[in-house]
């Protein structure tokens, strides 16, 4: 069965967990790129410069294949992996969670750290609004101006999102289609015999 949707979060959220004087502040963010991850982590390091650790994990992409778990100086496997584990338990992607730790003077040991990072992350993710989004495929199409209305009408009929258009005598559209309606929409365009489709960006003539 083909997966046609994925789950992510609508907006940033914060939660805090305390244990033996240490504070674990979890920040959850919707992200789409590693560059965004770096921006958020760097910003938190600056805002919370007196903290001891800035541990984080993220998972990216509709297939969830791009991910990282960072312990940032905590014992190996005691911070990043518990954070990532909670992201995965919630079945989320395109999500970053950073847990900022202020040390309280008492060592928690590896089991205590795992519990703290896991709990702080779970608290933050329990507060977020979860969005279910369509997995989309991009189509590039070309048609003469008189057939533009047909091209757009068919795109909208199949929940297509027109993300770019170049309207001249030779019109070009970039359309994102939900995976669930992709084949039916492509077939409808092809039936007009007036619309040329491309699976990747066409080269300029």
mmCIF file of N, CA, C and O in Angstrom, residues 60-110:
data_model
loop_
_atom_site.group_PDB
_atom_site.id
_atom_site.type_symbol
_atom_site.label_atom_id
_atom_site.label_comp_id
_atom_site.label_asym_id
_atom_site.label_seq_id
_atom_site.Cartn_x
_atom_site.Cartn_y
_atom_site.Cartn_z
ATOM 1 N N UNK A 60 13.796 14.420 8.793
ATOM 2 C CA UNK A 60 13.356 15.238 7.666
ATOM 3 C C UNK A 60 12.885 14.377 6.498
ATOM 4 O O UNK A 60 13.342 13.244 6.328
ATOM 5 N N UNK A 61 12.010 14.961 5.689
ATOM 6 C CA UNK A 61 11.596 14.321 4.433
ATOM 7 C C UNK A 61 10.375 13.439 4.597
ATOM 8 O O UNK A 61 10.134 12.879 5.662
ATOM 9 N N UNK A 62 9.621 13.309 3.512
ATOM 10 C CA UNK A 62 8.399 12.498 3.576
ATOM 11 C C UNK A 62 8.715 11.021 3.777
ATOM 12 O O UNK A 62 7.891 10.263 4.280
ATOM 13 N N UNK A 63 9.938 10.610 3.405
ATOM 14 C CA UNK A 63 10.336 9.223 3.649
ATOM 15 C C UNK A 63 11.054 9.079 4.995
ATOM 16 O O UNK A 63 11.347 7.967 5.446
ATOM 17 N N UNK A 64 11.343 10.206 5.657
ATOM 18 C CA UNK A 64 11.973 10.177 6.981
ATOM 19 C C UNK A 64 13.388 9.641 7.002
ATOM 20 O O UNK A 64 13.922 9.310 8.061
ATOM 21 N N UNK A 65 14.038 9.607 5.844
ATOM 22 C CA UNK A 65 15.352 8.970 5.767
ATOM 23 C C UNK A 65 16.493 9.876 6.221
ATOM 24 O O UNK A 65 17.604 9.417 6.446
ATOM 25 N N UNK A 66 16.242 11.159 6.360
ATOM 26 C CA UNK A 66 17.290 12.100 6.783
ATOM 27 C C UNK A 66 17.076 12.444 8.255
ATOM 28 O O UNK A 66 16.057 13.020 8.627
ATOM 29 N N UNK A 67 18.035 12.057 9.089
ATOM 30 C CA UNK A 67 17.863 12.284 10.520
ATOM 31 C C UNK A 67 19.215 12.390 11.208
ATOM 32 O O UNK A 67 20.248 12.013 10.665
ATOM 33 N N UNK A 68 19.193 12.911 12.441
ATOM 34 C CA UNK A 68 20.400 12.987 13.247
ATOM 35 C C UNK A 68 20.014 13.055 14.713
ATOM 36 O O UNK A 68 18.979 13.618 15.065
ATOM 37 N N UNK A 69 20.857 12.488 15.572
ATOM 38 C CA UNK A 69 20.689 12.581 17.021
ATOM 39 C C UNK A 69 22.022 13.043 17.610
ATOM 40 O O UNK A 69 23.039 12.384 17.419
ATOM 41 N N UNK A 70 22.023 14.180 18.309
ATOM 42 C CA UNK A 70 23.248 14.793 18.810
ATOM 43 C C UNK A 70 23.210 14.884 20.338
ATOM 44 O O UNK A 70 22.319 15.508 20.908
ATOM 45 N N UNK A 71 24.213 14.274 20.998
ATOM 46 C CA UNK A 71 24.269 14.273 22.465
ATOM 47 C C UNK A 71 24.946 15.517 23.045
ATOM 48 O O UNK A 71 24.842 15.761 24.254
ATOM 49 N N UNK A 72 25.640 16.279 22.234
ATOM 50 C CA UNK A 72 26.290 17.524 22.641
ATOM 51 C C UNK A 72 27.010 17.412 23.990
ATOM 52 O O UNK A 72 26.790 18.212 24.903
ATOM 53 N N UNK A 73 27.858 16.412 24.122
ATOM 54 C CA UNK A 73 28.679 16.303 25.326
ATOM 55 C C UNK A 73 28.096 15.452 26.441
ATOM 56 O O UNK A 73 28.812 15.104 27.389
ATOM 57 N N UNK A 74 26.830 15.106 26.348
ATOM 58 C CA UNK A 74 26.258 14.170 27.317
ATOM 59 C C UNK A 74 26.773 12.762 26.975
ATOM 60 O O UNK A 74 27.254 12.529 25.860
ATOM 61 N N UNK A 75 26.710 11.806 27.922
ATOM 62 C CA UNK A 75 27.153 10.443 27.615
ATOM 63 C C UNK A 75 26.467 9.889 26.369
ATOM 64 O O UNK A 75 25.288 10.173 26.128
ATOM 65 N N UNK A 76 27.220 9.159 25.570
ATOM 66 C CA UNK A 76 26.727 8.658 24.291
ATOM 67 C C UNK A 76 25.394 7.927 24.432
ATOM 68 O O UNK A 76 25.246 7.037 25.261
ATOM 69 N N UNK A 77 24.422 8.352 23.615
ATOM 70 C CA UNK A 77 23.120 7.698 23.592
ATOM 71 C C UNK A 77 22.158 8.143 24.672
ATOM 72 O O UNK A 77 21.029 7.650 24.733
ATOM 73 N N UNK A 78 22.579 9.101 25.514
ATOM 74 C CA UNK A 78 21.726 9.475 26.652
ATOM 75 C C UNK A 78 20.811 10.657 26.359
ATOM 76 O O UNK A 78 19.920 10.963 27.154
ATOM 77 N N UNK A 79 21.004 11.337 25.228
ATOM 78 C CA UNK A 79 20.224 12.547 24.960
ATOM 79 C C UNK A 79 19.609 12.547 23.562
ATOM 80 O O UNK A 79 18.389 12.557 23.409
ATOM 81 N N UNK A 80 20.452 12.558 22.530
ATOM 82 C CA UNK A 80 19.951 12.643 21.164
ATOM 83 C C UNK A 80 19.009 11.505 20.792
ATOM 84 O O UNK A 80 17.949 11.729 20.205
ATOM 85 N N UNK A 81 19.386 10.286 21.149
ATOM 86 C CA UNK A 81 18.548 9.134 20.768
ATOM 87 C C UNK A 81 17.200 9.123 21.487
ATOM 88 O O UNK A 81 16.174 8.824 20.869
ATOM 89 N N UNK A 82 17.153 9.432 22.791
ATOM 90 C CA UNK A 82 15.834 9.533 23.436
ATOM 91 C C UNK A 82 14.949 10.620 22.808
ATOM 92 O O UNK A 82 13.731 10.441 22.700
ATOM 93 N N UNK A 83 15.569 11.726 22.388
ATOM 94 C CA UNK A 83 14.805 12.779 21.719
ATOM 95 C C UNK A 83 14.250 12.256 20.393
ATOM 96 O O UNK A 83 13.056 12.394 20.100
ATOM 97 N N UNK A 84 15.119 11.642 19.582
ATOM 98 C CA UNK A 84 14.685 11.097 18.295
ATOM 99 C C UNK A 84 13.619 10.021 18.484
ATOM 100 O O UNK A 84 12.665 9.931 17.708
ATOM 101 N N UNK A 85 13.783 9.229 19.535
ATOM 102 C CA UNK A 85 12.811 8.167 19.818
ATOM 103 C C UNK A 85 11.408 8.713 20.019
ATOM 104 O O UNK A 85 10.415 8.096 19.595
ATOM 105 N N UNK A 86 11.294 9.881 20.662
ATOM 106 C CA UNK A 86 9.974 10.486 20.879
ATOM 107 C C UNK A 86 9.399 11.068 19.589
ATOM 108 O O UNK A 86 8.189 10.997 19.356
ATOM 109 N N UNK A 87 10.257 11.620 18.744
ATOM 110 C CA UNK A 87 9.796 12.088 17.432
ATOM 111 C C UNK A 87 9.228 10.914 16.643
ATOM 112 O O UNK A 87 8.153 11.004 16.036
ATOM 113 N N UNK A 88 9.941 9.789 16.688
ATOM 114 C CA UNK A 88 9.498 8.610 15.944
ATOM 115 C C UNK A 88 8.250 7.979 16.560
ATOM 116 O O UNK A 88 7.379 7.483 15.843
ATOM 117 N N UNK A 89 8.159 8.005 17.886
ATOM 118 C CA UNK A 89 6.972 7.449 18.550
ATOM 119 C C UNK A 89 5.714 8.210 18.149
ATOM 120 O O UNK A 89 4.622 7.642 18.072
ATOM 121 N N UNK A 90 5.883 9.512 17.898
ATOM 122 C CA UNK A 90 4.754 10.340 17.469
ATOM 123 C C UNK A 90 4.521 10.254 15.959
ATOM 124 O O UNK A 90 3.594 10.881 15.440
ATOM 125 N N UNK A 91 5.376 9.491 15.260
ATOM 126 C CA UNK A 91 5.258 9.286 13.817
ATOM 127 C C UNK A 91 5.324 10.610 13.057
ATOM 128 O O UNK A 91 4.532 10.879 12.153
ATOM 129 N N UNK A 92 6.307 11.451 13.446
ATOM 130 C CA UNK A 92 6.447 12.772 12.848
ATOM 131 C C UNK A 92 7.687 12.849 11.961
ATOM 132 O O UNK A 92 8.653 12.133 12.170
ATOM 133 N N UNK A 93 7.654 13.757 11.002
ATOM 134 C CA UNK A 93 8.833 14.092 10.232
ATOM 135 C C UNK A 93 8.833 15.595 9.985
ATOM 136 O O UNK A 93 7.879 16.290 10.337
ATOM 137 N N UNK A 94 9.921 16.113 9.398
ATOM 138 C CA UNK A 94 10.118 17.557 9.253
ATOM 139 C C UNK A 94 9.996 18.238 10.624
ATOM 140 O O UNK A 94 9.323 19.266 10.779
ATOM 141 N N UNK A 95 10.652 17.626 11.613
ATOM 142 C CA UNK A 95 10.588 18.111 12.997
ATOM 143 C C UNK A 95 11.989 18.123 13.606
ATOM 144 O O UNK A 95 12.776 17.185 13.418
ATOM 145 N N UNK A 96 12.280 19.190 14.345
ATOM 146 C CA UNK A 96 13.489 19.307 15.153
ATOM 147 C C UNK A 96 13.079 19.507 16.604
ATOM 148 O O UNK A 96 12.163 20.292 16.881
ATOM 149 N N UNK A 97 13.738 18.787 17.527
ATOM 150 C CA UNK A 97 13.565 19.058 18.955
ATOM 151 C C UNK A 97 14.948 19.303 19.552
ATOM 152 O O UNK A 97 15.846 18.474 19.406
ATOM 153 N N UNK A 98 15.094 20.452 20.193
ATOM 154 C CA UNK A 98 16.320 20.799 20.909
ATOM 155 C C UNK A 98 15.981 20.836 22.398
ATOM 156 O O UNK A 98 15.012 21.487 22.792
ATOM 157 N N UNK A 99 16.772 20.131 23.214
ATOM 158 C CA UNK A 99 16.576 20.184 24.662
ATOM 159 C C UNK A 99 17.784 20.885 25.279
ATOM 160 O O UNK A 99 18.913 20.402 25.187
ATOM 161 N N UNK A 100 17.521 22.032 25.879
ATOM 162 C CA UNK A 100 18.556 22.832 26.533
ATOM 163 C C UNK A 100 18.621 22.417 28.007
ATOM 164 O O UNK A 100 17.610 22.438 28.697
ATOM 165 N N UNK A 101 19.824 22.049 28.456
ATOM 166 C CA UNK A 101 19.969 21.611 29.846
ATOM 167 C C UNK A 101 20.773 22.614 30.678
ATOM 168 O O UNK A 101 21.899 22.969 30.333
ATOM 169 N N UNK A 102 20.168 23.023 31.761
ATOM 170 C CA UNK A 102 20.873 23.791 32.793
ATOM 171 C C UNK A 102 21.208 22.822 33.923
ATOM 172 O O UNK A 102 20.307 22.230 34.532
ATOM 173 N N UNK A 103 22.488 22.646 34.195
ATOM 174 C CA UNK A 103 22.941 21.659 35.184
ATOM 175 C C UNK A 103 22.619 22.138 36.598
ATOM 176 O O UNK A 103 22.893 23.275 36.963
ATOM 177 N N UNK A 104 22.052 21.230 37.407
ATOM 178 C CA UNK A 104 21.636 21.588 38.758
ATOM 179 C C UNK A 104 22.601 21.194 39.847
ATOM 180 O O UNK A 104 22.316 21.376 41.037
ATOM 181 N N UNK A 105 23.759 20.620 39.461
ATOM 182 C CA UNK A 105 24.771 20.286 40.455
ATOM 183 C C UNK A 105 24.802 18.829 40.876
ATOM 184 O O UNK A 105 25.749 18.386 41.512
ATOM 185 N N UNK A 106 23.773 18.073 40.515
ATOM 186 C CA UNK A 106 23.714 16.645 40.864
ATOM 187 C C UNK A 106 23.735 15.798 39.599
ATOM 188 O O UNK A 106 22.922 16.019 38.694
ATOM 189 N N UNK A 107 24.659 14.852 39.523
ATOM 190 C CA UNK A 107 24.727 13.956 38.361
ATOM 191 C C UNK A 107 23.518 13.028 38.361
ATOM 192 O O UNK A 107 23.150 12.475 39.396
ATOM 193 N N UNK A 108 22.926 12.855 37.191
ATOM 194 C CA UNK A 108 21.726 12.024 37.092
ATOM 195 C C UNK A 108 22.022 10.604 36.633
ATOM 196 O O UNK A 108 21.176 9.725 36.771
ATOM 197 N N UNK A 109 23.237 10.371 36.101
ATOM 198 C CA UNK A 109 23.540 9.046 35.558
ATOM 199 C C UNK A 109 22.856 8.862 34.217
ATOM 200 O O UNK A 109 21.906 9.587 33.879
ATOM 201 N N UNK A 110 23.326 7.898 33.454
ATOM 202 C CA UNK A 110 22.772 7.686 32.111
ATOM 203 C C UNK A 110 21.272 7.385 32.133
ATOM 204 O O UNK A 110 20.508 7.988 31.371
#
